[in-house]
Amino acid sequence: MAKDLVFEIGTEEIPARFMTDALAALKAAAADELEKERIRVRRVDTYGTPRRLVLFLRDVPDRQDDLCEEFKGPAWKNCFDVNGYPTRAAEGFAKSRGVDVSDLIRKPSGNVDYAFAQKSASGLPVEEVLPALLTRVAGKLVFPKNMFWSDPTVRFARPIRWILCLLGDKVIPVELSGVKSGRVTRGHRFMGCSAVEVPDAASYLSVLYDQSVIVDQEKRREKMLAAIASIERELGGTVELEDGLVEENLYLVEYPVPFAGKFDPKYLLLPEEVLITSMKVNQKYFPVRSSSGKLMAMFVGVSNNKPATMDLIREGNERVLRARLEDAAFFWQEDLKKPLSARLDGLKQVVYQEKLGSVYDKTQWMTGYAVWLADQLNLGAEKTLVQRAAQLSKTDLITQMVGEFPELQGVMGRAYAKENGEDPRVALALEEQYLPRSAGDKVPTDIVGALVGLAERIFSMVGAYKLGFRPSGSQDPYGLRRAVRCVNEILWALKIDLDMGKALDEACRTLSLDEEAQKSLREYVASRTFGQLKEQGFPHDLVALAADAEGSNPWQELCLLKAYSSVSAQAWFAGLREAAGRVKNILAKAPSRPETVDAQLFKIDAEKGLWNAVETLREPIAQDVAECRWNDLMERLAGLAPAVAAFFDQVMVMDDDAAVRDNRLALLLHCDRLFSLVGDLSRAGK
């Protein structure tokens, strides 16, 4: 008879940020081990609270499935000699599968008979299999920070304090980190009992609910959000429920008790980001906004305790937030006494990287390089804004506010620049230089901040290669993958027509990067760009084609790729790709590659038609490529396609007459050169 199984690992409080991945890993590990052990259950559930990781298996069978495996071996004719004796091939195959050679079975596969080995075994009772299986499952849990605790052989996020493991009403023996399993769990730290006996797996969730522990995180989420909605109605505002903060609060409590608090309205004079950071990041509170979208002097917190009155908890949280906001108000006033421009020299005391100099040195390089980028884009008057923004870009790092709240770098730069009377676009750039912060994040809205951000990321890339760092596997200590991704996202989002090959060359020159490192960096950037374009859903062959033609300019590469994608399904394009391949193959096999075309030697109209098309389209296609007129280019290629198709339908290139043959090869050479202007068409479709 099928029974439920509950496996609970009780610990000290696990950091909330670890929990989502841990539960996913627990579920994946359990599913994998169950499949290996031939145990089919109805459902695998995982639950988590700060003090427990729980695996719950629904309808576990009494026994494993019986084992029945079949393995294909060598051809039957190679297994036995003319006298019927087994060959070494048969003996080796039988030995490798753990069967006697006499047990090999002859079965057809296709048109050939093969030797097959069959292995079967009866399933064991699951009670015998589960202890080792669950131990392996627990061993597969990996956290961002694993530590050794009481057992020097076991690493875990926090010390394991108890283990509960029940199959139906029977204890399954499991031992982790010196702790043995039983049927005893622990209730809520403040509102439950320190030891609670669970009669069977089916009653586990209800027993803990009676002990003020809502084990199921989704039930916990429902209760928390319902209570917050009720508070929201009472406050007359909107509680700002950011998904990440909801998730974090979810795993900070075992029994959520939301409450409302308030703070002195005078703090609303501080920049909004300071208030939000103090509430969200430091205290895990949810801000509250009015119907007009402005912050209210209120917040909503989530307690893990439900005393007789919430006043004590509310007052305690208000007191903690008040202290933080008072500090922030002090930092704000003190920082405003010294404008950002007066802080430049202070950056000389901040080391960026020992071999690359101070943050001041980095800022100076960024300023010169950002101006160079502005010149490449012919920005004119905006160049002055770019220069000023780059100069001030890191000055907020040495303000007291950013020293206390590092996550506000850039945000406070914008706020202070605005108070200092800087140009609004310069102020905006101080914040937007850091965008995007991660894949999928918003990008700069203005070219000034975009160029400052590009300058910094390119400095990071070239600087890392100068120091000898190279990304490998999952190791990317200097964030080079992220840097390349962000550079491309900025170029694509703002449609910045920049030759990245030239931009990298300039950066490498000014940072004195050696030639080998330069080559390696260019290849790395190209490969990451290639991967990013494939992530957008473009097929490999078209990405390769666009990279051939415009690989050093990400924006134009994307535009060309979109143009090719728009015609890739059309018959003429498929024919042109095939023809480009034929041209390459013929020229590769030709004994010589004559270059001069003599129109007098044309015998067939299709020859003349192709030559006229090549001559007519050579300059326009070259101009389209030079000026990045990709839609016009597609129209011209479409016009070329019929002439190419007619040539290969009607003309035999390798004519018996050597002069005619050489003339046709010369025509194909000119055709190939025309194709090469738009990338290697012969690779498309492969």
XYZ file of C-alpha atoms in Angstrom:
686
model
C 0.000 0.000 0.000
C 1.397 3.401 -0.993
C 2.338 5.778 1.822
C 3.533 9.373 2.080
C 7.096 10.135 3.098
C 8.313 13.252 4.878
C 12.016 14.044 5.232
C 12.713 17.171 7.281
C 16.199 18.581 7.868
C 16.005 20.944 10.841
C 18.680 23.625 11.098
C 19.646 26.934 12.572
C 18.150 29.811 10.539
C 19.227 29.526 6.905
C 19.671 32.857 5.065
C 16.505 33.686 3.151
C 18.398 34.293 -0.082
C 19.552 30.645 -0.101
C 16.127 29.075 0.128
C 14.611 29.245 -3.359
C 17.606 27.596 -5.023
C 17.959 25.096 -2.183
C 14.376 23.891 -2.549
C 14.748 23.613 -6.323
C 17.955 21.615 -5.851
C 16.268 19.387 -3.257
C 13.412 18.609 -5.636
C 15.733 17.920 -8.578
C 18.008 15.689 -6.508
C 15.057 13.704 -5.158
C 13.548 13.212 -8.618
C 16.904 12.067 -9.966
C 17.541 9.570 -7.180
C 13.994 8.198 -7.297
C 14.356 7.544 -11.002
C 17.708 5.813 -10.516
C 16.231 3.605 -7.807
C 13.074 2.820 -9.813
C 10.720 4.284 -7.228
C 7.689 5.894 -8.833
C 5.813 8.339 -6.618
C 2.738 10.416 -7.403
C 4.360 13.775 -6.631
C 7.510 15.321 -5.236
C 6.992 18.443 -3.092
C 9.553 20.566 -1.298
C 8.857 23.036 1.482
C 11.057 25.440 3.362
C 11.135 27.799 6.317
C 14.154 29.490 7.913
C 14.616 26.459 10.185
C 13.770 23.518 7.974
C 14.124 22.022 4.491
C 11.403 19.474 3.773
C 11.024 16.803 1.116
C 7.511 15.350 0.891
C 6.858 12.368 -1.372
C 3.247 11.491 -2.152
C 2.204 7.843 -2.531
C 5.506 6.028 -2.196
C 5.120 2.350 -3.276
C 6.087 -0.559 -1.042
C 8.759 -1.799 -3.419
C 10.985 -0.622 -6.222
C 9.937 -1.445 -9.770
C 11.469 -4.689 -10.995
C 14.612 -4.208 -13.053
C 14.476 -5.294 -16.672
C 17.252 -4.019 -18.929
C 18.354 -5.018 -22.395
C 21.745 -4.184 -23.894
C 22.695 -4.383 -27.558
C 26.026 -6.034 -28.341
C 28.030 -6.985 -31.427
C 26.533 -8.495 -34.576
C 25.524 -12.121 -33.972
C 27.748 -13.377 -36.783
C 30.757 -12.014 -34.882
C 29.816 -13.712 -31.615
C 30.334 -17.394 -32.484
C 32.791 -19.180 -34.752
C 31.923 -21.893 -37.310
C 32.015 -24.526 -34.572
C 29.564 -22.577 -32.398
C 32.180 -21.511 -29.860
C 31.889 -17.967 -28.454
C 34.376 -15.429 -29.789
C 36.276 -12.917 -27.703
C 33.743 -10.285 -28.794
C 30.882 -12.332 -27.315
C 32.773 -13.146 -24.135
C 33.818 -9.533 -23.621
C 30.290 -8.236 -24.152
C 28.775 -10.816 -21.796
C 31.359 -10.053 -19.110
C 30.798 -6.291 -19.409
C 27.069 -6.792 -18.783
C 27.466 -9.323 -15.987
C 25.796 -12.263 -17.767
C 26.945 -15.667 -18.955
C 27.770 -15.913 -22.652
C 25.217 -18.730 -22.960
C 22.502 -16.263 -21.899
C 23.039 -13.971 -24.886
C 19.933 -13.590 -27.050
C 19.795 -13.285 -30.826
C 17.491 -10.534 -32.054
C 17.163 -8.597 -35.310
C 17.891 -4.882 -35.385
C 17.341 -3.378 -38.794
C 18.511 -5.949 -41.317
C 21.146 -7.462 -39.050
C 20.923 -9.904 -36.137
C 22.671 -8.764 -32.976
C 23.526 -10.255 -29.618
C 21.545 -8.849 -26.705
C 22.060 -9.241 -22.976
C 19.135 -9.046 -20.607
C 19.321 -8.337 -16.902
C 16.437 -8.520 -14.502
C 16.039 -8.270 -10.766
C 13.126 -8.012 -8.369
C 12.576 -4.661 -6.719
C 13.596 -4.271 -3.085
C 11.338 -2.960 -0.344
C 11.610 0.830 -0.385
C 12.356 0.875 3.342
C 15.688 -0.764 2.539
C 16.496 1.699 -0.254
C 15.357 5.001 1.262
C 18.068 5.543 3.925
C 20.899 5.631 1.388
C 18.758 7.431 -1.183
C 17.831 10.261 1.198
C 21.423 10.572 2.376
C 22.529 11.044 -1.224
C 19.767 13.601 -1.813
C 20.900 15.652 1.176
C 24.496 15.398 0.001
C 23.584 17.041 -3.295
C 22.400 20.250 -1.619
C 24.841 23.057 -2.356
C 24.492 26.558 -0.944
C 26.255 29.794 -1.931
C 28.184 29.434 1.324
C 28.721 25.936 2.699
C 30.509 25.405 5.995
C 31.742 22.584 8.172
C 29.968 22.332 11.518
C 30.073 19.421 13.981
C 31.002 16.835 11.348
C 34.205 17.684 9.431
C 33.003 15.590 6.477
C 29.661 17.335 5.970
C 29.226 20.871 4.627
C 25.908 22.655 5.050
C 24.563 26.199 5.127
C 23.839 26.047 8.867
C 24.227 23.445 11.647
C 21.781 20.530 11.423
C 19.874 20.252 14.716
C 17.294 17.538 14.069
C 16.045 15.198 11.360
C 12.533 13.830 10.987
C 11.967 11.033 8.488
C 8.717 9.087 8.323
C 7.345 6.682 5.736
C 3.746 6.456 6.785
C 4.047 6.012 10.536
C 7.455 4.308 10.442
C 10.777 6.057 11.099
C 13.290 5.697 8.261
C 16.844 5.748 9.682
C 18.952 8.562 8.207
C 22.032 10.173 9.736
C 23.516 13.508 8.695
C 26.322 15.352 10.440
C 26.027 13.028 13.428
C 22.287 13.696 13.827
C 19.969 10.682 13.589
C 16.427 10.803 12.314
C 13.331 10.257 14.379
C 9.702 11.315 14.539
C 10.325 14.457 16.609
C 10.248 17.909 15.047
C 10.324 21.392 16.546
C 7.585 23.981 16.605
C 7.870 27.742 16.162
C 10.835 29.190 18.027
C 8.630 31.632 19.985
C 5.086 30.300 19.668
C 5.538 26.512 19.616
C 7.027 23.619 21.550
C 10.711 22.744 21.379
C 9.913 19.070 20.742
C 6.821 17.750 18.982
C 6.150 14.125 18.070
C 4.649 13.505 14.643
C 2.566 10.294 14.448
C 2.827 9.848 10.674
C 3.798 11.618 7.459
C 0.202 12.432 6.535
C -0.276 14.537 9.672
C 3.095 16.337 9.495
C 1.838 19.623 8.005
C -1.139 19.881 10.362
C 0.940 19.055 13.450
C 3.333 21.887 12.654
C 0.502 24.278 11.810
C -0.782 23.702 15.338
C 2.723 24.688 16.469
C 2.502 28.014 14.556
C 4.652 26.820 11.663
C 3.235 27.118 8.145
C 5.618 24.756 6.378
C 4.189 25.196 2.872
C 5.733 28.423 1.586
C 2.840 29.043 -0.816
C 0.327 28.885 2.049
C 2.626 31.207 3.958
C 2.710 33.577 0.988
C -1.101 33.608 0.751
C -1.465 34.449 4.428
C 1.185 37.178 4.297
C -0.207 38.880 1.184
C -3.791 38.702 2.442
C -2.776 40.413 5.685
C -0.798 43.065 3.796
C -3.826 43.745 1.548
C -5.924 44.300 4.671
C -3.344 46.731 6.075
C -3.201 48.479 2.702
C -6.914 49.198 2.841
C -6.574 50.598 6.351
C -3.675 52.888 5.371
C -5.354 54.192 2.240
C -2.189 53.756 0.226
C -0.459 51.164 -1.929
C 2.125 48.836 -0.437
C 5.060 48.432 -2.834
C 5.342 44.656 -3.151
C 8.583 43.944 -4.971
C 8.801 40.224 -5.828
C 12.310 39.815 -4.462
C 11.406 41.402 -1.134
C 8.222 39.324 -0.854
C 10.312 36.203 -1.431
C 12.893 37.272 1.130
C 10.270 37.960 3.797
C 8.649 34.635 2.980
C 11.779 32.778 4.067
C 12.521 35.006 7.067
C 9.448 33.795 8.950
C 7.654 30.572 9.801
C 4.392 32.309 10.682
C 4.018 35.705 8.956
C 2.444 38.543 10.927
C 2.487 41.757 8.856
C 2.196 45.080 10.677
C 2.172 48.756 9.771
C 4.598 51.340 11.113
C 5.295 55.016 10.551
C 8.169 57.499 10.653
C 8.529 61.265 10.964
C 7.378 62.991 7.724
C 10.451 65.254 7.910
C 12.498 62.391 6.478
C 10.469 62.582 3.261
C 12.724 65.510 2.346
C 15.532 63.010 1.778
C 15.967 61.527 -1.726
C 13.374 58.820 -2.215
C 16.012 56.185 -2.941
C 17.582 56.749 0.487
C 14.273 56.086 2.223
C 13.540 53.032 0.108
C 17.010 51.575 0.647
C 16.765 52.084 4.396
C 13.418 50.307 4.427
C 13.907 47.546 1.854
C 17.570 46.645 2.033
C 18.330 47.220 5.695
C 15.029 46.407 7.373
C 13.152 44.312 4.776
C 10.152 46.641 5.014
C 7.703 47.403 2.230
C 7.331 51.128 1.410
C 3.849 52.644 1.084
C 2.815 55.111 -1.626
C -0.125 57.456 -1.849
C -2.638 57.449 -4.718
C -0.436 60.052 -6.448
C 2.586 57.732 -6.297
C 4.491 59.651 -3.607
C 6.076 57.907 -0.646
C 4.081 58.088 2.561
C 5.667 58.251 6.010
C 4.652 54.638 6.571
C 5.949 51.146 6.031
C 4.806 47.541 6.354
C 6.988 44.944 8.036
C 6.559 41.208 8.567
C 7.106 39.778 12.021
C 7.819 36.155 12.908
C 5.994 36.507 16.196
C 2.443 37.249 17.307
C 2.388 38.610 20.844
C -0.759 39.656 22.639
C -0.268 43.154 21.259
C 1.720 44.261 18.223
C 2.524 47.641 19.767
C 5.860 46.482 21.163
C 6.986 45.034 17.825
C 5.761 48.073 15.919
C 7.506 50.522 18.253
C 10.742 48.550 18.156
C 10.815 48.550 14.364
C 9.944 52.241 14.190
C 12.791 52.996 16.574
C 15.306 51.070 14.447
C 14.167 52.764 11.222
C 14.223 56.186 12.882
C 17.868 55.706 13.832
C 18.768 54.742 10.264
C 16.900 57.686 8.767
C 18.483 60.070 11.240
C 21.903 58.836 10.141
C 20.906 59.249 6.498
C 19.703 62.816 7.117
C 23.039 63.624 8.752
C 25.010 62.130 5.838
C 22.907 64.082 3.352
C 23.524 67.416 5.041
C 27.230 66.770 5.524
C 27.769 65.586 1.943
C 26.084 68.658 0.513
C 28.692 70.858 2.177
C 31.243 69.695 -0.415
C 30.279 69.592 -4.126
C 31.162 66.573 -6.213
C 33.689 68.539 -8.242
C 35.658 69.221 -5.048
C 35.918 65.482 -4.344
C 37.983 64.549 -7.400
C 41.317 64.722 -5.595
C 39.936 62.443 -2.897
C 39.686 59.652 -5.462
C 43.487 59.554 -5.566
C 43.405 57.931 -2.136
C 41.083 55.130 -3.274
C 42.900 52.212 -4.902
C 41.048 50.702 -7.864
C 43.540 47.948 -8.569
C 47.155 47.919 -7.527
C 48.548 47.617 -11.064
C 45.902 49.809 -12.684
C 46.118 52.673 -10.222
C 43.604 54.630 -8.193
C 39.959 55.373 -8.886
C 41.173 58.847 -9.884
C 43.456 57.286 -12.522
C 40.556 55.203 -13.792
C 38.313 58.283 -13.945
C 40.909 60.209 -15.927
C 41.189 57.389 -18.445
C 37.395 57.083 -18.663
C 37.089 60.805 -19.321
C 39.540 60.774 -22.212
C 38.067 57.616 -23.666
C 34.448 58.761 -23.326
C 35.365 61.941 -25.205
C 37.001 59.781 -27.898
C 33.763 57.778 -28.171
C 31.793 61.020 -28.485
C 34.071 62.062 -31.352
C 33.499 58.737 -33.111
C 29.763 59.366 -32.946
C 30.056 63.019 -33.982
C 28.156 64.208 -30.921
C 29.310 67.811 -31.178
C 28.100 69.929 -28.258
C 27.109 66.860 -26.220
C 30.785 65.967 -25.955
C 31.160 68.575 -23.188
C 28.398 66.876 -21.186
C 30.045 63.483 -21.681
C 33.369 64.869 -20.475
C 31.835 66.428 -17.356
C 29.823 63.325 -16.509
C 32.894 61.101 -16.843
C 34.934 63.424 -14.615
C 32.315 63.300 -11.856
C 31.303 59.681 -12.403
C 32.949 58.200 -9.295
C 32.991 61.176 -6.927
C 29.937 59.988 -4.986
C 31.878 56.896 -3.921
C 33.620 58.931 -1.231
C 30.489 60.562 0.169
C 29.302 59.494 3.599
C 25.948 58.376 2.215
C 27.426 55.909 -0.278
C 29.882 54.784 2.374
C 26.890 53.746 4.491
C 24.697 52.575 1.583
C 27.041 51.270 -1.183
C 24.071 50.155 -3.275
C 23.206 53.843 -3.765
C 26.305 54.603 -5.864
C 25.214 56.507 -8.921
C 21.809 57.234 -7.418
C 23.398 59.599 -4.911
C 25.702 60.926 -7.609
C 22.627 62.075 -9.494
C 21.014 63.541 -6.371
C 24.140 65.456 -5.318
C 24.829 66.669 -8.879
C 21.312 68.033 -9.064
C 21.802 69.869 -5.749
C 25.196 71.147 -6.986
C 23.556 72.731 -10.039
C 25.100 70.424 -12.633
C 23.430 70.047 -16.015
C 20.410 67.667 -15.653
C 21.836 65.335 -18.310
C 25.133 65.148 -16.440
C 23.260 64.368 -13.232
C 21.235 61.671 -14.976
C 24.401 60.192 -16.457
C 25.924 59.688 -12.996
C 23.107 57.247 -12.265
C 22.627 55.722 -15.707
C 26.322 54.894 -16.154
C 25.669 51.716 -14.129
C 22.782 50.515 -16.327
C 22.138 47.774 -17.127
C 23.233 46.224 -13.842
C 22.343 42.720 -14.999
C 20.875 40.850 -17.962
C 17.409 42.125 -18.774
C 17.765 45.257 -16.619
C 16.763 48.669 -17.963
C 19.348 50.501 -20.077
C 20.433 54.162 -20.142
C 17.903 56.534 -21.661
C 20.471 59.156 -22.651
C 23.630 58.929 -24.744
C 25.686 60.825 -22.127
C 25.305 58.186 -19.440
C 25.552 55.425 -22.053
C 29.019 56.570 -23.176
C 30.290 56.885 -19.610
C 29.016 53.357 -18.937
C 30.637 52.037 -22.109
C 33.933 53.655 -21.153
C 33.942 52.017 -17.727
C 33.047 48.550 -19.004
C 35.627 48.668 -21.771
C 38.195 49.809 -19.203
C 37.282 46.793 -17.060
C 37.618 44.418 -20.015
C 40.956 45.732 -21.240
C 42.265 46.175 -17.695
C 41.486 42.551 -16.821
C 43.306 41.297 -19.910
C 46.247 43.570 -19.126
C 46.483 41.902 -15.708
C 46.399 38.472 -17.330
C 42.902 37.490 -16.242
C 40.868 35.384 -18.644
C 37.336 34.074 -18.080
C 37.223 30.281 -18.108
C 34.343 27.913 -17.467
C 32.206 29.309 -14.670
C 35.033 31.500 -13.384
C 34.706 35.180 -14.257
C 36.139 37.095 -11.288
C 36.323 40.431 -13.103
C 32.827 40.223 -14.587
C 33.989 40.191 -18.200
C 30.948 38.275 -19.431
C 28.652 40.777 -17.785
C 30.695 43.669 -19.172
C 30.462 42.440 -22.773
C 26.755 41.698 -22.383
C 26.074 45.167 -21.001
C 28.106 46.871 -23.734
C 26.085 45.098 -26.416
C 22.757 45.763 -24.709
C 23.593 49.479 -24.569
C 24.707 49.586 -28.216
C 21.584 47.760 -29.374
C 19.084 49.610 -27.189
C 20.371 53.098 -28.068
C 21.176 52.141 -31.683
C 24.771 53.288 -31.268
C 26.644 52.858 -34.547
C 30.091 52.113 -33.104
C 32.912 50.068 -34.587
C 33.808 47.966 -31.541
C 36.943 46.675 -33.212
C 38.237 50.222 -33.524
C 36.990 51.076 -30.006
C 38.846 48.113 -28.509
C 41.990 48.976 -30.460
C 41.940 52.509 -29.032
C 41.413 51.246 -25.485
C 44.168 48.663 -25.863
C 46.513 51.315 -27.245
C 45.963 53.731 -24.380
C 46.317 50.973 -21.774
C 49.365 49.455 -23.541
C 47.905 45.987 -24.003
C 50.219 43.603 -25.854
C 49.248 42.263 -29.266
C 48.520 38.705 -28.134
C 46.196 39.903 -25.373
C 44.473 42.265 -27.818
C 43.788 39.397 -30.197
C 42.455 37.238 -27.383
C 40.167 40.021 -26.126
C 38.761 40.716 -29.597
C 38.014 37.022 -30.086
C 36.352 36.826 -26.692
C 34.140 39.857 -27.343
C 33.166 38.477 -30.762
C 32.269 35.072 -29.329
C 30.149 36.577 -26.538
C 28.353 38.841 -29.023
C 27.700 35.825 -31.233
C 26.168 34.011 -28.264
C 23.997 36.973 -27.295
C 22.547 37.192 -30.794
C 21.724 33.483 -30.755
C 19.976 34.006 -27.405
C 17.636 36.389 -29.223
C 16.424 33.498 -31.350
C 18.441 34.057 -34.514
C 19.721 30.828 -36.145
C 23.412 30.037 -35.940
C 24.032 30.230 -39.694
C 22.509 33.698 -40.080
C 24.408 35.013 -37.034
C 27.621 33.702 -38.602
C 26.687 35.346 -41.904
C 26.041 38.739 -40.280
C 29.242 38.423 -38.239
C 31.237 37.894 -41.442
C 30.023 41.194 -42.823
C 29.580 43.394 -39.746
C 31.135 41.525 -36.840
C 32.955 44.530 -35.406
C 29.849 46.726 -35.179
C 27.223 45.122 -32.903
C 24.416 47.517 -33.861
C 24.900 47.085 -37.592
C 25.433 43.357 -37.106
C 22.012 43.169 -35.470
C 20.409 45.259 -38.227
C 21.944 43.102 -40.965
C 20.883 39.978 -39.107
C 17.288 41.206 -38.982
C 17.429 41.978 -42.704
C 18.730 38.499 -43.512
C 16.092 36.962 -41.241
C 13.365 38.788 -43.150
C 14.356 37.045 -46.411
C 15.780 33.766 -45.103
C 12.610 31.800 -45.881
C 12.288 33.114 -49.441
C 13.192 30.816 -52.318
C 15.540 33.259 -54.027
C 17.677 33.552 -50.894
C 17.959 29.775 -50.550
C 18.988 29.595 -54.210
C 21.540 32.357 -53.761
C 23.091 30.591 -50.755
C 23.345 27.368 -52.711
C 24.879 29.182 -55.662
C 27.437 30.901 -53.409
C 28.478 27.478 -52.159
C 28.807 26.137 -55.693
C 30.900 29.137 -56.704
C 33.304 28.531 -53.802
C 33.568 24.814 -54.531
C 34.243 25.310 -58.235
C 36.895 27.951 -57.592
C 38.519 25.810 -54.897
C 38.895 22.880 -57.295
C 39.931 24.949 -60.315
C 43.584 24.541 -61.380
C 43.879 28.315 -61.772
C 41.913 31.447 -60.850
C 41.942 33.779 -63.857
C 40.696 37.292 -63.127
C 40.051 38.880 -66.527
C 36.582 38.546 -68.029
C 36.262 38.872 -71.828
C 32.654 39.469 -72.836
C 33.508 38.414 -76.403
C 33.994 34.839 -75.198
C 30.450 34.480 -73.833
C 28.587 31.748 -75.697
C 25.338 31.709 -73.731
C 23.030 34.566 -72.784
C 23.101 33.453 -69.139
C 26.825 34.256 -69.023
C 26.217 37.734 -70.306
C 23.254 38.149 -67.945
C 25.315 37.254 -64.881
C 28.208 39.485 -65.950
C 25.873 42.434 -66.522
C 24.262 41.842 -63.094
C 27.668 41.691 -61.379
C 28.907 44.826 -63.136
C 25.660 46.693 -62.466
C 25.344 45.721 -58.815
C 28.996 45.778 -57.724
C 29.137 49.453 -56.776
C 25.565 49.740 -55.401
C 26.063 46.680 -53.168
C 29.421 47.989 -51.953
C 27.745 51.322 -51.232
C 24.851 49.654 -49.401
C 27.319 47.769 -47.202
C 29.464 50.857 -46.570
C 26.418 52.938 -45.630
C 24.620 50.066 -43.850
C 21.521 50.213 -46.032
C 20.531 46.641 -45.294
C 17.004 46.651 -46.726
C 18.320 48.088 -49.994
C 20.988 45.379 -49.943
C 18.359 42.646 -49.666
C 16.538 44.096 -52.710
C 19.746 44.094 -54.755
C 20.567 40.526 -53.738
C 17.066 39.540 -54.761
C 17.762 41.164 -58.132
C 21.039 39.256 -58.480
C 19.525 35.873 -57.640
C 17.769 35.183 -61.009
C 20.958 35.844 -62.984
C 22.928 33.478 -60.752
C 20.234 30.805 -60.995
C 20.059 31.096 -64.809
C 23.838 30.780 -65.088
C 23.993 27.513 -63.182
C 20.935 26.150 -64.986
C 22.333 26.796 -68.462
C 26.124 26.981 -68.269
C 28.730 24.239 -67.897
C 31.671 26.032 -66.315
C 34.373 23.491 -67.098
C 34.085 23.785 -70.910
C 36.437 21.834 -73.157
C 37.658 25.098 -74.638
C 40.311 26.381 -72.168
C 39.697 30.027 -73.035
C 35.943 29.727 -72.462
C 36.551 27.763 -69.259
C 38.974 30.350 -67.885
C 36.596 33.154 -68.809
C 33.775 31.477 -66.888
C 36.045 30.907 -63.893
C 36.981 34.599 -63.960
C 33.270 35.474 -64.033
C 32.680 33.272 -60.979
C 35.642 34.870 -59.207
C 34.064 38.315 -59.655
C 30.750 36.865 -58.504
C 32.447 35.403 -55.401
C 34.022 38.762 -54.591
C 30.612 40.368 -54.818
C 29.192 37.754 -52.465
C 32.033 38.328 -50.011
C 30.888 41.916 -49.485
C 27.810 40.631 -47.667
C 29.358 37.777 -45.692
C 30.005 34.147 -46.513
C 26.616 33.274 -48.039
C 27.743 29.677 -48.534
C 27.644 29.181 -44.730
C 23.996 30.189 -44.434
C 21.636 27.272 -44.009
C 24.375 25.019 -42.599
